[in-house]
Amino acid sequence: MNSTEHTGTQVLVEVTGSSKEDANAVFGALCTAFTSDRPSDDAPRDDTGGRPMVWSATYDVSAVREQAAPARLTESVSVTLQGGYRAVDQLREQLESAFSVSEEGSASGDQEKELQLRLESGPGTAP
């Protein structure tokens, strides 16, 4: 398989400005729905001495394995999605099933788009 075979179904997800537990909640919800380049037991680590962290993973959205369940966050989380239009929309749908999602910005290109989102605890999660 060549490296461009699935590029239309892959989305890069970057989580910033959050605790490692919140980043893990986001990645965990997405790993329920899609395959990823991150092993399922690869939890984000906080090893920068208090400096802001950016965690990233790439997800293949060609097939939804299971609907992402509502998840709890300790604070709002900033997430950036990068990929093809349809792939980004599919990944956003799964985020919306797990979290309350608001769009903060977007940039569109010829074949790809970038979407900045703010996530909060999902509906039905206890405070």
XYZ file of C-alpha atoms in Angstrom:
127
model
C 0.000 0.000 0.000
C 1.450 3.360 -0.924
C 1.322 6.388 1.395
C -1.210 8.268 -0.730
C -3.761 5.461 -0.915
C -5.810 6.630 2.089
C -4.932 10.322 2.257
C -8.506 11.316 1.410
C -9.771 9.507 4.499
C -7.158 10.669 7.004
C -7.553 13.560 9.416
C -4.812 15.065 11.545
C -6.125 16.025 14.998
C -4.205 18.418 17.240
C -5.282 19.008 20.840
C -3.868 22.126 22.539
C -4.280 24.030 25.772
C -5.563 21.141 27.828
C -4.512 18.720 30.505
C -3.156 15.334 29.491
C -6.355 13.782 30.924
C -8.541 15.917 28.653
C -6.344 15.166 25.627
C -6.649 11.481 26.492
C -10.468 11.811 26.680
C -10.548 13.326 23.170
C -8.221 10.700 21.696
C -10.073 7.918 23.524
C -13.422 8.989 22.069
C -11.962 9.155 18.560
C -10.196 5.780 18.916
C -13.589 4.241 19.677
C -14.833 5.405 16.295
C -11.758 5.235 14.037
C -8.403 3.562 13.603
C -5.443 5.760 14.482
C -1.689 5.996 14.177
C -1.600 6.069 18.018
C -1.732 2.747 19.867
C -4.835 2.550 22.091
C -2.663 2.408 25.229
C -0.575 5.453 24.217
C -1.808 8.045 26.730
C -0.608 11.652 26.375
C 2.189 12.553 28.779
C 2.873 15.916 30.373
C 6.655 16.212 30.297
C 7.367 19.834 29.371
C 7.579 21.366 32.822
C 4.339 23.331 32.608
C 4.772 24.724 29.095
C 1.804 24.474 26.691
C 1.499 21.099 24.981
C 0.201 20.050 21.596
C -0.808 16.422 21.208
C -1.542 15.002 17.768
C -2.861 11.868 16.118
C -4.029 10.889 12.650
C -7.331 9.045 12.195
C -8.577 7.041 9.227
C -12.274 7.885 8.884
C -13.023 5.444 6.050
C -15.144 3.342 8.443
C -16.796 4.104 11.782
C -16.128 1.184 14.130
C -18.465 2.374 16.874
C -20.216 5.645 17.741
C -18.129 7.752 20.142
C -19.789 7.901 23.583
C -20.271 11.161 25.521
C -17.107 12.055 27.426
C -16.294 14.376 30.309
C -13.617 17.084 30.163
C -12.264 19.064 33.113
C -12.110 22.243 30.995
C -12.758 23.323 27.429
C -10.301 21.957 24.886
C -9.057 23.472 21.628
C -8.884 21.015 18.715
C -7.663 21.532 15.159
C -8.704 19.144 12.373
C -6.852 19.005 9.031
C -7.793 16.860 6.063
C -10.126 16.454 3.126
C -13.529 18.140 3.339
C -15.569 14.964 3.741
C -13.075 13.339 6.119
C -13.004 16.382 8.432
C -16.818 16.469 8.453
C -16.988 12.760 9.354
C -14.559 13.188 12.226
C -16.414 16.255 13.480
C -19.650 14.208 13.585
C -18.000 11.772 15.988
C -16.688 14.612 18.142
C -20.237 15.997 18.277
C -21.541 12.676 19.580
C -18.982 12.728 22.424
C -18.640 16.445 23.248
C -20.352 19.803 22.968
C -18.634 21.343 19.940
C -18.395 24.955 18.804
C -16.534 26.144 15.732
C -13.908 28.816 16.318
C -12.534 29.164 12.803
C -11.741 27.478 9.534
C -9.528 27.732 6.487
C -10.377 26.134 3.175
C -8.045 25.030 0.443
C -8.517 23.383 -2.919
C -8.860 19.836 -1.557
C -8.397 20.153 2.195
C -9.679 22.217 5.054
C -8.589 23.120 8.540
C -11.169 23.490 11.271
C -10.620 24.927 14.751
C -13.086 23.661 17.355
C -13.728 24.186 21.060
C -14.857 21.072 22.923
C -16.639 20.878 26.273
C -18.022 17.921 28.208
C -20.543 15.949 26.241
C -24.274 15.946 26.810
C -25.309 13.511 29.490
C -21.986 13.529 31.336
C -22.107 14.245 35.044
C -20.570 17.554 36.208
